Short mmCIF file of C-alpha atoms and ligand atoms in Angstrom, two decimals:
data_model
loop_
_atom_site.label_atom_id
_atom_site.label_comp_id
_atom_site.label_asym_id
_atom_site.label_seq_id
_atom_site.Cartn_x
_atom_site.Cartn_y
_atom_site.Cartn_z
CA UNK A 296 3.87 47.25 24.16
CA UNK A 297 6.03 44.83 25.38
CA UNK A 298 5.02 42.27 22.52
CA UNK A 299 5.91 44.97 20.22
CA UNK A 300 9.49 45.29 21.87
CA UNK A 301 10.10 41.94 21.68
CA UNK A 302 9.34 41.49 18.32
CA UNK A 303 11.10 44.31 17.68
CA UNK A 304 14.58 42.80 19.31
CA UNK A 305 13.75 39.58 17.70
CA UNK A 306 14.06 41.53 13.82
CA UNK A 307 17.18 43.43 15.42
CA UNK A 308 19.02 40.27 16.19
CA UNK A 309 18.01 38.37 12.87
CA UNK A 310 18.87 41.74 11.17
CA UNK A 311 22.49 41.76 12.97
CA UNK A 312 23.11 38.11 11.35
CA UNK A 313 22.13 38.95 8.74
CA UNK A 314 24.51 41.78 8.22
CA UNK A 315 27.11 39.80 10.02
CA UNK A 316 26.66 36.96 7.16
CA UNK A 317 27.29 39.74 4.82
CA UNK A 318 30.17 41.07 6.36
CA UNK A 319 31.82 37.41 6.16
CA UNK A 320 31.03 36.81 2.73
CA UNK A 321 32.53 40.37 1.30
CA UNK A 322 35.75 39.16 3.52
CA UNK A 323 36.00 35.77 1.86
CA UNK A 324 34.91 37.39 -1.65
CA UNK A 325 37.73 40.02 -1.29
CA UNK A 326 40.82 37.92 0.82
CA UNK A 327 40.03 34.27 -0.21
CA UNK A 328 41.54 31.81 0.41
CA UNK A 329 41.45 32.86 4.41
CA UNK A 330 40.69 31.28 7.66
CA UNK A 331 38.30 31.69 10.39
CA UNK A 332 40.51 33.03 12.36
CA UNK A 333 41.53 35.50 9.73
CA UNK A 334 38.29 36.41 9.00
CA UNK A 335 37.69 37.45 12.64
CA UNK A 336 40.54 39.07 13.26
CA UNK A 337 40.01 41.48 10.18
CA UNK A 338 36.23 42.19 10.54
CA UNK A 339 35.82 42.54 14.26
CA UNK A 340 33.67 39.68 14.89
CA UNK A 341 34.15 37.45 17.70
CA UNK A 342 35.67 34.04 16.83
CA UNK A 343 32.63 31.73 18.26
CA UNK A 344 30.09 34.08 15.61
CA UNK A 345 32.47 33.63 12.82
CA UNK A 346 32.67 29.75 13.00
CA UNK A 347 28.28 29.32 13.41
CA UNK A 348 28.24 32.24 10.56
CA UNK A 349 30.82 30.35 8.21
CA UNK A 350 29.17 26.53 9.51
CA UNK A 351 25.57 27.94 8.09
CA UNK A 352 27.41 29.48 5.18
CA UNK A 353 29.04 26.25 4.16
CA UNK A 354 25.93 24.16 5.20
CA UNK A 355 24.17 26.77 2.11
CA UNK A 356 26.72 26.17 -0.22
CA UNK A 357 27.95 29.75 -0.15
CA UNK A 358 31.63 28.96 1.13
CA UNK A 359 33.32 25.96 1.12
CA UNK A 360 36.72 24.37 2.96
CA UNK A 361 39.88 24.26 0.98
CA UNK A 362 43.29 22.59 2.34
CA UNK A 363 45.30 24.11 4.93
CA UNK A 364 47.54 27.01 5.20
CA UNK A 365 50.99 26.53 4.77
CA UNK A 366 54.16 28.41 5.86
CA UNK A 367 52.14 29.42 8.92
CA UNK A 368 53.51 29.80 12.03
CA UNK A 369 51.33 27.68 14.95
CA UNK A 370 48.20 25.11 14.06
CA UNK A 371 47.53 25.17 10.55
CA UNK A 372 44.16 26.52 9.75
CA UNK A 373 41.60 25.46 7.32
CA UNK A 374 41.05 27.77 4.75
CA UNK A 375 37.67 29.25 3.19
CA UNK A 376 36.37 30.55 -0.46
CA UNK A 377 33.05 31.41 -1.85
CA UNK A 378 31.60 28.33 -3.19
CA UNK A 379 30.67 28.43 -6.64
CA UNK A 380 29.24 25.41 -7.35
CA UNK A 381 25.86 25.60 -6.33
CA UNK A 382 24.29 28.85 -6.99
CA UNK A 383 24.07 31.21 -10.19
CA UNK A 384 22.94 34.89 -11.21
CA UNK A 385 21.53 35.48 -14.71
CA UNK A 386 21.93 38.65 -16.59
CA UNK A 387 20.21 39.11 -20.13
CA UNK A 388 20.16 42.17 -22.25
CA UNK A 389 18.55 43.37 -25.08
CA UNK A 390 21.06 45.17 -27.56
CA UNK A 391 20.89 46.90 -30.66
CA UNK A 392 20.60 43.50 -33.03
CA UNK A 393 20.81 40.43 -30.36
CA UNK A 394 19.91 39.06 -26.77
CA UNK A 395 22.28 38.24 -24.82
CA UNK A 396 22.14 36.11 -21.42
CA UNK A 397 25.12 35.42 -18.71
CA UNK A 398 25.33 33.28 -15.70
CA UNK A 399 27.32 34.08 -13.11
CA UNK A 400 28.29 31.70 -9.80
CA UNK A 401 28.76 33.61 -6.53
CA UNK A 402 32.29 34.59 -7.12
CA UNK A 403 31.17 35.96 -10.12
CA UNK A 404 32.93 34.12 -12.68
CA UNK A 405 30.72 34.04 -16.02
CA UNK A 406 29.71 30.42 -16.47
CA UNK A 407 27.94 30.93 -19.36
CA UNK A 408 27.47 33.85 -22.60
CA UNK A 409 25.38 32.99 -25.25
CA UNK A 410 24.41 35.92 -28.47
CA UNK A 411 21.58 35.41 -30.13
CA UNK A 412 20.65 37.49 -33.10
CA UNK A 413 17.33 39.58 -32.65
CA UNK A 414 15.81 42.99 -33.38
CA UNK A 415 14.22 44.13 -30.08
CA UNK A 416 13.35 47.63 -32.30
CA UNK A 417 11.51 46.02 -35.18
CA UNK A 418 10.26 42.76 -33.47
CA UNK A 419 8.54 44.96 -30.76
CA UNK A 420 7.78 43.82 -26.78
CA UNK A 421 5.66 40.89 -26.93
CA UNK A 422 8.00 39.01 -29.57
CA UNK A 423 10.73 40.43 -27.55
CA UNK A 424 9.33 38.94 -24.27
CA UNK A 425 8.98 35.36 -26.13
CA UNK A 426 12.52 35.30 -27.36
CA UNK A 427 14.17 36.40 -23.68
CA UNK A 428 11.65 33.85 -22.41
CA UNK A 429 13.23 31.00 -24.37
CA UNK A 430 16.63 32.28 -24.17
CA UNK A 431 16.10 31.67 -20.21
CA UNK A 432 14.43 28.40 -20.26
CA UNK A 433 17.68 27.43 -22.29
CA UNK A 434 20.52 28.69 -20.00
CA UNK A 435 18.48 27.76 -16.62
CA UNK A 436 17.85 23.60 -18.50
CA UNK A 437 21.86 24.17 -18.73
CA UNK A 438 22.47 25.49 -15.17
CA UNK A 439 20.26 23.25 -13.23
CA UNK A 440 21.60 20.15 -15.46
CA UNK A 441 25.09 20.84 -14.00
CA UNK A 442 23.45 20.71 -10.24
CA UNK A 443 23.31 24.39 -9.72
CA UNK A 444 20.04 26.96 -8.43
CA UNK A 445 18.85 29.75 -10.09
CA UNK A 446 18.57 32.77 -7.69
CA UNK A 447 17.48 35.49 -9.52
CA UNK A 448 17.32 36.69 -13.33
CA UNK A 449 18.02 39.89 -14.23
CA UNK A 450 16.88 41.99 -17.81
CA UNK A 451 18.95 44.72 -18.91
CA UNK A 452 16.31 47.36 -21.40
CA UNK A 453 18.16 50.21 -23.23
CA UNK A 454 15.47 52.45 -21.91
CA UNK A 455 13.55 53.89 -18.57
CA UNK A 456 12.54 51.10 -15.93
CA UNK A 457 10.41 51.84 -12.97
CA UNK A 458 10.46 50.17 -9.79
CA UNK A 459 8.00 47.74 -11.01
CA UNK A 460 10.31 46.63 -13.22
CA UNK A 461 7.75 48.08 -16.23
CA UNK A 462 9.25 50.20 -18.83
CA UNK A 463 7.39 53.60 -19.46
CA UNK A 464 9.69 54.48 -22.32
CA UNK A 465 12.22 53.11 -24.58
CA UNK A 466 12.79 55.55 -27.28
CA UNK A 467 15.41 53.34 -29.42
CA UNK A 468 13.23 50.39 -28.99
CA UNK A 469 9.99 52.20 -29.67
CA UNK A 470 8.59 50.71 -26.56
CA UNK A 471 5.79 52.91 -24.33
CA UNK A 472 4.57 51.24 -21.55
CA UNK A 473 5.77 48.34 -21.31
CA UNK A 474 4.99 45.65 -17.97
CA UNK A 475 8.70 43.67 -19.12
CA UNK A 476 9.37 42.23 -15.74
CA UNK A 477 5.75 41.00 -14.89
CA UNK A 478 5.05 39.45 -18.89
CA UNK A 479 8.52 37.87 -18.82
CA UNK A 480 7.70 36.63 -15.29
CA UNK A 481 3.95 35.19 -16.71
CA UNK A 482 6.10 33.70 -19.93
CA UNK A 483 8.41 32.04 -17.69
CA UNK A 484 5.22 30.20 -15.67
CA UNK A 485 6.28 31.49 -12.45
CA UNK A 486 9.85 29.97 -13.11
CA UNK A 487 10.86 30.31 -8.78
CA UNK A 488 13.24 32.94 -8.98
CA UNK A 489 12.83 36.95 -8.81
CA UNK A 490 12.94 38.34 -12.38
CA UNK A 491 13.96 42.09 -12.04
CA UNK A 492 14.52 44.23 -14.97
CA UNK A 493 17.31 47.59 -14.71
CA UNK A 494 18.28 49.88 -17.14
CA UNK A 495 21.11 48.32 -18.94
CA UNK A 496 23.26 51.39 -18.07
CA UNK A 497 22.74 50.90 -14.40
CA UNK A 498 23.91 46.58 -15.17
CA UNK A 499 26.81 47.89 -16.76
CA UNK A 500 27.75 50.17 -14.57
CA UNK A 501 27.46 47.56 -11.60
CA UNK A 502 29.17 45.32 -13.91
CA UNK A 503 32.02 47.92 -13.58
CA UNK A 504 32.49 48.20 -10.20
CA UNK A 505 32.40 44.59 -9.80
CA UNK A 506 34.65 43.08 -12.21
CA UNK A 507 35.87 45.83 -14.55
CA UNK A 508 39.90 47.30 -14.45
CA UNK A 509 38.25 50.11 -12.30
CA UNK A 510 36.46 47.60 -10.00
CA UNK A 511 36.03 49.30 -6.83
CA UNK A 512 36.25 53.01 -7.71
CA UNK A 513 33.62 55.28 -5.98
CA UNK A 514 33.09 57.58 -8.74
CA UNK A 515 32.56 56.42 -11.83
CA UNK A 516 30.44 56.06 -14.94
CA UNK A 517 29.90 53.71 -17.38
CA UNK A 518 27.95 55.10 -20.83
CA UNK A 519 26.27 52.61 -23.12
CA UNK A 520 26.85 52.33 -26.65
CA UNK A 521 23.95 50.73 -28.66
CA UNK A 522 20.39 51.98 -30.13
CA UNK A 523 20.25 54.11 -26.99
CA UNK A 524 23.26 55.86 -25.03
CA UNK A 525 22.76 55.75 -21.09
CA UNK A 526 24.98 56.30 -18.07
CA UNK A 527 25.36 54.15 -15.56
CA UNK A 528 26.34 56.35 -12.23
CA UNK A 529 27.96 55.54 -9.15
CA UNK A 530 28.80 58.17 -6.77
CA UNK A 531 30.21 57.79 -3.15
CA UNK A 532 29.94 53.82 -3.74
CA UNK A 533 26.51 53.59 -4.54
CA UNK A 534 24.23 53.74 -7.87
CA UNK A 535 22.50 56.78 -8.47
CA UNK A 536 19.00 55.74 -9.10
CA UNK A 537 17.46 58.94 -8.58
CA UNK A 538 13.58 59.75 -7.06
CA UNK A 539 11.88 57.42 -9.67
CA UNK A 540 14.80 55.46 -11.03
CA UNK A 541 15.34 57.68 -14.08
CA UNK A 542 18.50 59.01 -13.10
CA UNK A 543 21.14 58.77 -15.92
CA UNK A 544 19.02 58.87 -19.29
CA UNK A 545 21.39 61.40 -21.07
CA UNK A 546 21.00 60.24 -24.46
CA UNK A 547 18.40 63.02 -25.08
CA UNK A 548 20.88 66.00 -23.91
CA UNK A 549 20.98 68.25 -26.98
CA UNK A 550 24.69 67.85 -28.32
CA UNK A 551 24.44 69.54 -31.87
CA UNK A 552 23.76 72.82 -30.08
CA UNK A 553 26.60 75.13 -32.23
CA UNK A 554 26.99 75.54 -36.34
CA UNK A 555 26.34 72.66 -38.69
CA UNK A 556 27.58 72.53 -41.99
CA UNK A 557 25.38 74.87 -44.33
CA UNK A 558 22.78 72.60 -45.84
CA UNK A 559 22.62 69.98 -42.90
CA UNK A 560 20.20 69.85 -39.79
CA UNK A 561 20.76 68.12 -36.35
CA UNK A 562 19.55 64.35 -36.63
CA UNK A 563 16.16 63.54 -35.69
CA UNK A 564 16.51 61.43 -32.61
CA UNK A 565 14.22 58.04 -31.99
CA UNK A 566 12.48 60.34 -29.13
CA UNK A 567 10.68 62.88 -31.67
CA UNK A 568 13.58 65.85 -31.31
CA UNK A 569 16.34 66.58 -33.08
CA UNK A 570 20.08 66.54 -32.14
CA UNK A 571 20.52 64.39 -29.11
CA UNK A 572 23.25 62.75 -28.29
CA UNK A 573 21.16 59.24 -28.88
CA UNK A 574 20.89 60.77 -32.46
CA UNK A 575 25.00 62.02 -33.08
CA UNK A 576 26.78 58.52 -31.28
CA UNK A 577 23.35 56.00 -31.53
CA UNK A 578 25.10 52.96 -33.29
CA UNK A 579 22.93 53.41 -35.96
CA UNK A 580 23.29 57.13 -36.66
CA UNK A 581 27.39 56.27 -36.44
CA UNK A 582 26.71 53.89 -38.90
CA UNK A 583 24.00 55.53 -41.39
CA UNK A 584 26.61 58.66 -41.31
CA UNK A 585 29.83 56.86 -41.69
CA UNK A 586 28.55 54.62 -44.04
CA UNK A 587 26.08 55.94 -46.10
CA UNK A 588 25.74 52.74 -48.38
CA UNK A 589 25.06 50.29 -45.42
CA UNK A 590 20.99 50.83 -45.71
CA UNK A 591 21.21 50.72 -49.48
CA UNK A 592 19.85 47.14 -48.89
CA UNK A 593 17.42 47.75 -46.78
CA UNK A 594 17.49 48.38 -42.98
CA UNK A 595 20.49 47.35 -40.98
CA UNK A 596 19.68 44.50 -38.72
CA UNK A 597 23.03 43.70 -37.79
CA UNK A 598 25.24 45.96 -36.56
CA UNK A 599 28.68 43.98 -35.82
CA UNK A 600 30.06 44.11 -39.62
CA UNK A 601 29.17 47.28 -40.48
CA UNK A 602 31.40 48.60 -37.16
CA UNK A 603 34.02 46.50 -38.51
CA UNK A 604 34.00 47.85 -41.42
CA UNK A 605 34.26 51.49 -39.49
CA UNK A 606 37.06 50.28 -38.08
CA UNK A 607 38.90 48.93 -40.67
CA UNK A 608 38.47 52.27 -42.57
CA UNK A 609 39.55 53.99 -39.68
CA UNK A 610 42.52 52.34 -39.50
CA UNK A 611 43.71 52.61 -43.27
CA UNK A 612 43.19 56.45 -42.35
CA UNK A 613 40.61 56.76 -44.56
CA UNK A 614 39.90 60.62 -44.12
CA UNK A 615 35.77 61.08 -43.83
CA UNK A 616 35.61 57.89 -41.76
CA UNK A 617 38.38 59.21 -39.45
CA UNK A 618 36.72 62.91 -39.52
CA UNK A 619 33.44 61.80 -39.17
CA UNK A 620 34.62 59.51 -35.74
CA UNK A 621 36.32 62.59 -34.32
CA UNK A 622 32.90 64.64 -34.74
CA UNK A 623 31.23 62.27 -33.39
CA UNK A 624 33.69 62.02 -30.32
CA UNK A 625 33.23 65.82 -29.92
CA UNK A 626 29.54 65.67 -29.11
CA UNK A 627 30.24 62.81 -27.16
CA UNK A 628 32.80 64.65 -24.86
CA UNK A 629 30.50 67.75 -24.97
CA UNK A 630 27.63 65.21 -23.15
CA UNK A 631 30.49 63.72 -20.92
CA UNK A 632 31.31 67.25 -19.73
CA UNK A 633 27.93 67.85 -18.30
CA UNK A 634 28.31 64.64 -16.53
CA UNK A 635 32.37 65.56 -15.65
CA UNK A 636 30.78 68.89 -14.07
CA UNK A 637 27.42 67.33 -11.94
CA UNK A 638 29.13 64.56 -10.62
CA UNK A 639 33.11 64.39 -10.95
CA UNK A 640 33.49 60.85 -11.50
CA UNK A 641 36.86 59.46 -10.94
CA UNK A 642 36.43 57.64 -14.57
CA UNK A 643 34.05 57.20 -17.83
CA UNK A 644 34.02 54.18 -19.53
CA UNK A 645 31.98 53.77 -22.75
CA UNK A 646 30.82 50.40 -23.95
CA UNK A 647 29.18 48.56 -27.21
CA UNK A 648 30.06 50.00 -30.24
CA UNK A 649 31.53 53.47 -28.36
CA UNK A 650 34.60 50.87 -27.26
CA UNK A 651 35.19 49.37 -30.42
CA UNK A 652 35.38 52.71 -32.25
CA UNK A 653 37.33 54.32 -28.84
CA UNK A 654 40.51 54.53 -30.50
CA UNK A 655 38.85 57.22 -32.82
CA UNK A 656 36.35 58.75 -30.55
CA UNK A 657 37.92 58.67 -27.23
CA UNK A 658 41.08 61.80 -28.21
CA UNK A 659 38.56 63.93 -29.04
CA UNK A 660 35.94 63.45 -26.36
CA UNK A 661 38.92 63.63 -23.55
CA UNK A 662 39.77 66.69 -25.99
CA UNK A 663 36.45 68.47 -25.74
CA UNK A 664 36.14 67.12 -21.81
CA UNK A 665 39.57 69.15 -21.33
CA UNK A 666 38.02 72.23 -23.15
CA UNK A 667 34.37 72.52 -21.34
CA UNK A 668 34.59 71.36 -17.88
CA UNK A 669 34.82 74.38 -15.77
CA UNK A 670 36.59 74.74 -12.72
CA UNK A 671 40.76 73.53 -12.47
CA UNK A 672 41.40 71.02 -15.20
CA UNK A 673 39.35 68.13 -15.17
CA UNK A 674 41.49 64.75 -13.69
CA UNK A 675 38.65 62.21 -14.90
CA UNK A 676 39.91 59.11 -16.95
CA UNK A 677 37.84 58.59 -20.14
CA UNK A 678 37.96 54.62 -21.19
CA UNK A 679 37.03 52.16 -23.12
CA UNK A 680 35.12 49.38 -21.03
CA UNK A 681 37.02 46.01 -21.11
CA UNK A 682 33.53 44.03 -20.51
CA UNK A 683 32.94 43.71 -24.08
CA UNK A 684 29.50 43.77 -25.33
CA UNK A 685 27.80 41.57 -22.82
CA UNK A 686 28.37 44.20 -19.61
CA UNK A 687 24.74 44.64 -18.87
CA UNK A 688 24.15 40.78 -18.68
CA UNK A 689 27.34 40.45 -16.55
CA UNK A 690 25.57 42.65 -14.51
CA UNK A 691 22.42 41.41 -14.46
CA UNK A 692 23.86 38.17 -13.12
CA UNK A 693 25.69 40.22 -10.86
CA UNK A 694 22.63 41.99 -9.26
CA UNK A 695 20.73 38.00 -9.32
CA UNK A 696 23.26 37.60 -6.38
CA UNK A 697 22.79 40.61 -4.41
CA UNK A 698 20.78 39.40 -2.01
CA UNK A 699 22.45 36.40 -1.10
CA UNK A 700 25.94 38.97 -0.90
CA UNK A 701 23.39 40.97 1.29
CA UNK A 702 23.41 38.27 3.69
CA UNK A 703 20.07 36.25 3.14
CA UNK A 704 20.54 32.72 3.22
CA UNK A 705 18.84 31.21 -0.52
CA UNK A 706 15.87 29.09 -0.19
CA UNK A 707 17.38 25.99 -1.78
ZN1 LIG B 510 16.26 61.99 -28.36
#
């Protein structure tokens, strides 16, 4: 028994460093540049802890020394920042026609973004595995040739991802079954980082509430725009993940529920059904609908023009393009009610193609929001995201990082 105790104070102390080491690090990351002494003062921690936490920090390249204060009354102090130099995040996700990878140093600034045209849908998982594979081996030759680690690689899949990191179904991709984070892990030869894959909803989201205009907000949602529409939810602070990490996969909510022009039926959705939400504000079902000529050349492999196009329409007011957005925005505000009424987020952002096209869809979602949720009128901010296209990978570099924000010191 007493062994056991012991051991057991032994974890507790490591654990309280640990946390401490965290606590430190979210300090610098929020109040940089500050100084020890600042940094105890403001956290609580006693001045001797701070200086052996922020001497192992530096020591691990996590925060570094920079001048001294000025205009200071007293001794001047030496003044601390998280050190980006030596470590990076990467974030790749697969989109509607490209991958796209992002590193990210430990402040968070992107260091790299690279696009690379590819058709996840028609090229199908083990193609799909090769070309994220290479696209990896490419940014992590550029990272490390600049001096820097890898500490973790993260895949954002427009689908449902498990806790293995396998995903049992992506709809829009026409995956089943899929083991992404242990083949990408075997095509990467054991590369000496943690691969993780995440819903790319559940990236963006974190994306958000890192480095987004509503960075820090407790309640808020972030809805992809691609092949697949996903929400990204934070609640109270933290991600919703729910009991098997499902939680958020409303693109399958029935939104053509109502009449339909005599003669039409609801879309047939990549899932089987008909009318989902996936199916109504899908990039490609806003494209095939708004644009009826873009397949007359075959599929559409590449979405960015064609949206373009939308837009430019839009804005010459051509009528059916302009009708056809608001429509679209409707069903889109009718799923974004459901969410407005189980969760109350502060804000929705949309992303991908949903942002481009917000100017069109966004007055009558918020319309359609303001119409369904029930209750006193709904307060909740519906936005475009600001994190481009390349949210999820932003992310995903993002959540490489956690661990070492969690306060675990890297191996390197
Ligand atoms: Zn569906």
């Amino acid at each position: 028994m007493i062994s056991i105790d012991r051991s057991f104070q032994t974890a507790d102390l490591g654990d309280v460093r640990v946390a401490n080491r965290a606590v430190v690090l979210r300090h610098v990351r929020l109040h940089a540049p500050c100084s020890r002494a600042d940094v105890a003062a403001r956290t609580g921690l006693n001045k001797a802890t701070v200086s052996s936490l922020v001497g192992e920090l530096i020591d691990h390249g996590l925060l570094r020394e920079t001048g001294l204060t000025e205009n200071r009354v007293g001794r001047p102090a030496t003044m601390l920042v998280l050190d980006g130099s030596r470590h990076v995040g990467l974030g790749l996700q697969i989109g509607a026609d490209e991958l796209v990878v992002v590193a990210a140093d430990l402040a968070g600034e992107p260091l790299l973004t690279w696009r690379r045209a590819f058709a996840a849908a028609t090229a199908g998982p083990e193609e799909t595995v090769r070309a994220l594979a290479t696209l990896t081996r490419r940014a992590v030759t550029r990272v490390t040739g600049a001096g820097r680690t890898v500490l973790g690689l993260t895949v954002g899949v427009p689908g449902l991802v498990d806790a293995d990191g396998a995903v049992p179904a992506a709809p829009a991709l026409g995956w089943r079954g899929v083991p992404l984070a242990a083949a990408l892990r075997r095509a990467l030869r054991d590369p000496g980082f943690p691969v993780g894959v995440d819903t790319d909803a559940n990236l963006a989201v974190s994306a958000e509430l890192r480095h987004g205009p509503y960075a820090g907000t407790a309640d808020l949602v972030h809805l992809t725009g691609g092949l697949a529409v996903g929400a990204g939810l934070v609640s109270g602070g933290r991600l919703l993940r729910g009991g098997r990490g499902f939680a958020g996969a409303i693109g399958h909510l029935p939104v053509s529920a109502g009449p339909l022009p005599t003669g039409t039926e609801a879309p047939a959705c990549h899932c089987g059904r008909h009318g989902c939400l996936a199916a109504v504000a899908g990039v490609d079902a806003v494209v095939r609908r708004l644009l009826p000529d873009a397949a007359s050349h075959g599929p559409v492999t590449d979405y960015l023009p064609e949206i373009e196009r939308i837009q430019a329409l839009a804005r010459a007011g051509d009528a059916p393009v302009r009708d056809g957005l608001a429509e679209v925005g409707r069903r889109l505000g009718y799923a974004i009610s459901v969410l407005v009424d189980l969760l109350d987020p502060e804000v929705v952002v949309v992303g991908g193609h949903l942002a481009a096209l917000a100017p069109w869809l966004l007055p009558a979602a918020r319309a359609e929001v303001a119409a369904r949720t029930s209750g006193p009128p709904a307060t909740v901010r519906l936005e475009a995201s600001a994190l481009g296209a390349v949210a999820s990978a932003l992310g995903g570099a993002t959540a490489a990082l956690a661990t070492v924000e969690a306060g675990q010191l890297p191996a390197a």
